[in-house]
GROMACS .gro file of C-alpha atoms in nm:
model
  197
    1UNK     CA    1   1.621  -0.407  -0.440
    2UNK     CA    2   1.491  -0.103  -0.251
    3UNK     CA    3   1.153  -0.263  -0.180
    4UNK     CA    4   1.318  -0.584  -0.064
    5UNK     CA    5   1.555  -0.385   0.160
    6UNK     CA    6   1.275  -0.168   0.299
    7UNK     CA    7   1.041  -0.462   0.352
    8UNK     CA    8   1.314  -0.672   0.515
    9UNK     CA    9   1.409  -0.384   0.743
   10UNK     CA   10   1.049  -0.325   0.852
   11UNK     CA   11   0.981  -0.697   0.898
   12UNK     CA   12   1.294  -0.748   1.108
   13UNK     CA   13   1.202  -0.455   1.329
   14UNK     CA   14   0.858  -0.610   1.397
   15UNK     CA   15   0.979  -0.958   1.492
   16UNK     CA   16   0.877  -1.073   1.841
   17UNK     CA   17   0.668  -0.762   1.911
   18UNK     CA   18   0.341  -0.789   2.101
   19UNK     CA   19   0.026  -0.708   1.904
   20UNK     CA   20  -0.089  -0.354   1.989
   21UNK     CA   21  -0.400  -0.357   2.211
   22UNK     CA   22  -0.592  -0.122   1.981
   23UNK     CA   23  -0.587  -0.392   1.709
   24UNK     CA   24  -0.802  -0.609   1.933
   25UNK     CA   25  -1.034  -0.339   2.065
   26UNK     CA   26  -1.083  -0.067   1.801
   27UNK     CA   27  -1.248  -0.157   1.469
   28UNK     CA   28  -1.268   0.212   1.365
   29UNK     CA   29  -0.967   0.249   1.139
   30UNK     CA   30  -0.895   0.473   0.841
   31UNK     CA   31  -0.990   0.196   0.597
   32UNK     CA   32  -1.327   0.149   0.770
   33UNK     CA   33  -1.387   0.523   0.732
   34UNK     CA   34  -1.295   0.506   0.362
   35UNK     CA   35  -1.530   0.210   0.310
   36UNK     CA   36  -1.813   0.406   0.480
   37UNK     CA   37  -1.738   0.713   0.266
   38UNK     CA   38  -1.629   0.915   0.571
   39UNK     CA   39  -1.270   0.966   0.455
   40UNK     CA   40  -1.142   1.068   0.110
   41UNK     CA   41  -0.968   0.824  -0.122
   42UNK     CA   42  -0.873   0.790  -0.487
   43UNK     CA   43  -1.107   0.501  -0.563
   44UNK     CA   44  -1.013   0.273  -0.852
   45UNK     CA   45  -1.255  -0.017  -0.809
   46UNK     CA   46  -1.536  -0.120  -0.579
   47UNK     CA   47  -1.792  -0.395  -0.541
   48UNK     CA   48  -2.001  -0.517  -0.246
   49UNK     CA   49  -1.701  -0.683  -0.072
   50UNK     CA   50  -1.386  -0.488  -0.163
   51UNK     CA   51  -1.257  -0.145  -0.253
   52UNK     CA   52  -0.932  -0.059  -0.435
   53UNK     CA   53  -0.772   0.282  -0.381
   54UNK     CA   54  -0.444   0.453  -0.457
   55UNK     CA   55  -0.201   0.452  -0.165
   56UNK     CA   56  -0.161   0.811  -0.039
   57UNK     CA   57   0.207   0.747   0.039
   58UNK     CA   58   0.304   0.539  -0.266
   59UNK     CA   59   0.633   0.362  -0.317
   60UNK     CA   60   0.580   0.428  -0.688
   61UNK     CA   61   0.311   0.577  -0.910
   62UNK     CA   62   0.022   0.333  -0.934
   63UNK     CA   63   0.076   0.186  -0.583
   64UNK     CA   64  -0.273   0.053  -0.505
   65UNK     CA   65  -0.442  -0.097  -0.198
   66UNK     CA   66  -0.715  -0.362  -0.222
   67UNK     CA   67  -0.919  -0.360   0.099
   68UNK     CA   68  -1.203  -0.591   0.211
   69UNK     CA   69  -1.515  -0.409   0.329
   70UNK     CA   70  -1.513  -0.597   0.659
   71UNK     CA   71  -1.285  -0.498   0.946
   72UNK     CA   72  -1.047  -0.788   1.005
   73UNK     CA   73  -0.692  -0.717   1.125
   74UNK     CA   74  -0.530  -1.044   1.009
   75UNK     CA   75  -0.547  -1.208   0.666
   76UNK     CA   76  -0.551  -1.548   0.843
   77UNK     CA   77  -0.888  -1.450   0.996
   78UNK     CA   78  -1.046  -1.310   0.679
   79UNK     CA   79  -1.375  -1.491   0.597
   80UNK     CA   80  -1.352  -1.705   0.284
   81UNK     CA   81  -1.600  -1.499   0.083
   82UNK     CA   82  -1.398  -1.180   0.146
   83UNK     CA   83  -1.068  -1.360   0.079
   84UNK     CA   84  -1.205  -1.480  -0.255
   85UNK     CA   85  -1.332  -1.130  -0.339
   86UNK     CA   86  -0.991  -0.982  -0.251
   87UNK     CA   87  -0.816  -1.239  -0.472
   88UNK     CA   88  -1.040  -1.159  -0.768
   89UNK     CA   89  -1.000  -0.783  -0.712
   90UNK     CA   90  -0.621  -0.811  -0.678
   91UNK     CA   91  -0.607  -0.995  -1.011
   92UNK     CA   92  -0.845  -0.755  -1.189
   93UNK     CA   93  -0.683  -0.440  -1.049
   94UNK     CA   94  -0.330  -0.574  -1.112
   95UNK     CA   95  -0.411  -0.620  -1.480
   96UNK     CA   96  -0.547  -0.265  -1.494
   97UNK     CA   97  -0.253  -0.116  -1.301
   98UNK     CA   98  -0.001  -0.291  -1.526
   99UNK     CA   99  -0.186  -0.183  -1.841
  100UNK     CA  100  -0.275   0.161  -1.708
  101UNK     CA  101   0.071   0.248  -1.589
  102UNK     CA  102   0.268   0.095  -1.874
  103UNK     CA  103   0.116   0.330  -2.132
  104UNK     CA  104   0.350   0.604  -2.240
  105UNK     CA  105   0.137   0.878  -2.081
  106UNK     CA  106   0.340   1.156  -1.918
  107UNK     CA  107   0.239   1.216  -1.557
  108UNK     CA  108   0.367   1.448  -1.290
  109UNK     CA  109   0.562   1.182  -1.107
  110UNK     CA  110   0.500   1.235  -0.732
  111UNK     CA  111   0.823   1.060  -0.641
  112UNK     CA  112   1.063   1.259  -0.856
  113UNK     CA  113   0.865   1.579  -0.919
  114UNK     CA  114   0.933   1.558  -1.290
  115UNK     CA  115   0.737   1.439  -1.590
  116UNK     CA  116   0.762   1.063  -1.627
  117UNK     CA  117   0.567   0.754  -1.720
  118UNK     CA  118   0.447   0.558  -1.422
  119UNK     CA  119   0.606   0.219  -1.484
  120UNK     CA  120   0.700   0.158  -1.847
  121UNK     CA  121   0.662  -0.219  -1.798
  122UNK     CA  122   0.425  -0.468  -1.639
  123UNK     CA  123   0.626  -0.585  -1.336
  124UNK     CA  124   0.431  -0.577  -1.008
  125UNK     CA  125   0.480  -0.676  -0.646
  126UNK     CA  126   0.167  -0.788  -0.458
  127UNK     CA  127   0.204  -0.790  -0.079
  128UNK     CA  128  -0.024  -0.859   0.217
  129UNK     CA  129   0.132  -0.829   0.561
  130UNK     CA  130  -0.006  -0.974   0.883
  131UNK     CA  131   0.077  -0.780   1.199
  132UNK     CA  132   0.444  -0.707   1.135
  133UNK     CA  133   0.504  -0.439   0.875
  134UNK     CA  134   0.129  -0.369   0.874
  135UNK     CA  135   0.064  -0.001   0.946
  136UNK     CA  136  -0.318  -0.023   0.944
  137UNK     CA  137  -0.488  -0.300   1.145
  138UNK     CA  138  -0.724  -0.392   0.860
  139UNK     CA  139  -0.637  -0.654   0.598
  140UNK     CA  140  -0.516  -0.494   0.277
  141UNK     CA  141  -0.315  -0.597  -0.027
  142UNK     CA  142  -0.054  -0.370  -0.184
  143UNK     CA  143  -0.016  -0.377  -0.561
  144UNK     CA  144   0.317  -0.202  -0.621
  145UNK     CA  145   0.452  -0.138  -0.971
  146UNK     CA  146   0.812  -0.248  -1.005
  147UNK     CA  147   1.082   0.013  -1.068
  148UNK     CA  148   1.111   0.144  -1.421
  149UNK     CA  149   1.399  -0.014  -1.614
  150UNK     CA  150   1.713   0.188  -1.547
  151UNK     CA  151   1.553   0.387  -1.266
  152UNK     CA  152   1.743   0.435  -0.944
  153UNK     CA  153   1.564   0.396  -0.613
  154UNK     CA  154   1.635   0.628  -0.320
  155UNK     CA  155   1.824   0.460  -0.037
  156UNK     CA  156   1.628   0.373   0.277
  157UNK     CA  157   1.730   0.599   0.561
  158UNK     CA  158   1.782   0.459   0.909
  159UNK     CA  159   1.896   0.110   0.812
  160UNK     CA  160   2.185   0.112   1.059
  161UNK     CA  161   1.980   0.100   1.377
  162UNK     CA  162   2.166   0.021   1.697
  163UNK     CA  163   1.873  -0.010   1.939
  164UNK     CA  164   1.522  -0.144   1.876
  165UNK     CA  165   1.280   0.113   1.739
  166UNK     CA  166   0.926   0.167   1.856
  167UNK     CA  167   0.649   0.081   1.614
  168UNK     CA  168   0.590   0.452   1.556
  169UNK     CA  169   0.961   0.508   1.476
  170UNK     CA  170   0.963   0.216   1.230
  171UNK     CA  171   0.666   0.351   1.040
  172UNK     CA  172   0.813   0.702   1.042
  173UNK     CA  173   1.134   0.567   0.882
  174UNK     CA  174   0.935   0.377   0.622
  175UNK     CA  175   0.723   0.678   0.532
  176UNK     CA  176   1.020   0.918   0.526
  177UNK     CA  177   1.136   0.732   0.217
  178UNK     CA  178   0.804   0.806   0.045
  179UNK     CA  179   0.640   1.119  -0.091
  180UNK     CA  180   0.274   1.213  -0.072
  181UNK     CA  181   0.055   1.128  -0.367
  182UNK     CA  182   0.030   1.422  -0.606
  183UNK     CA  183  -0.338   1.506  -0.672
  184UNK     CA  184  -0.298   1.561  -1.047
  185UNK     CA  185  -0.096   1.241  -1.086
  186UNK     CA  186  -0.359   1.055  -0.882
  187UNK     CA  187  -0.642   1.174  -1.106
  188UNK     CA  188  -0.449   1.071  -1.420
  189UNK     CA  189  -0.371   0.728  -1.274
  190UNK     CA  190  -0.731   0.673  -1.161
  191UNK     CA  191  -0.859   0.759  -1.510
  192UNK     CA  192  -0.600   0.542  -1.683
  193UNK     CA  193  -0.648   0.239  -1.454
  194UNK     CA  194  -1.030   0.259  -1.440
  195UNK     CA  195  -1.040   0.261  -1.820
  196UNK     CA  196  -0.889  -0.089  -1.812
  197UNK     CA  197  -1.113  -0.244  -1.547
   0.00000   0.00000   0.00000
């Protein structure tokens, strides 16, 4: 429910917005720097065409990004060989995330700051946005573990907006509902998921 509400809110706020100029002119994004090894990331999987990393602002423990190693802002423009590689990586990493996060391994849960298991079941949401609701102008797929059974999700703040928000304000509201990835939890997740790849 929370993800659907958050995603719907962000998508609605992006409708009919012009594409930011920097998407057309600047290929140097954070994902390009990660691919080149110039920015840190919790790497789960990598081959010659894709990289999979933990999201640093996860919706839930195990939230993973699968990123092609070519800078393309829109999935509709992704070359076939990279689209195929992303599809295979999404499938492979999804299996590992579901298996790696469904184990009953206590982790410091970065979202609740208590000991918890990451998912406790195999439900996942796989999302790839194009332009609207896309914070980084580089194709990427989110693999987001579903809420744990019986878990309550925090409400999204700012869902009663009267005037249109700027793109920066929309992303700020989205990220306010998230917590930074805990380093110890990230290491445990990387180890657990990599073991299943």
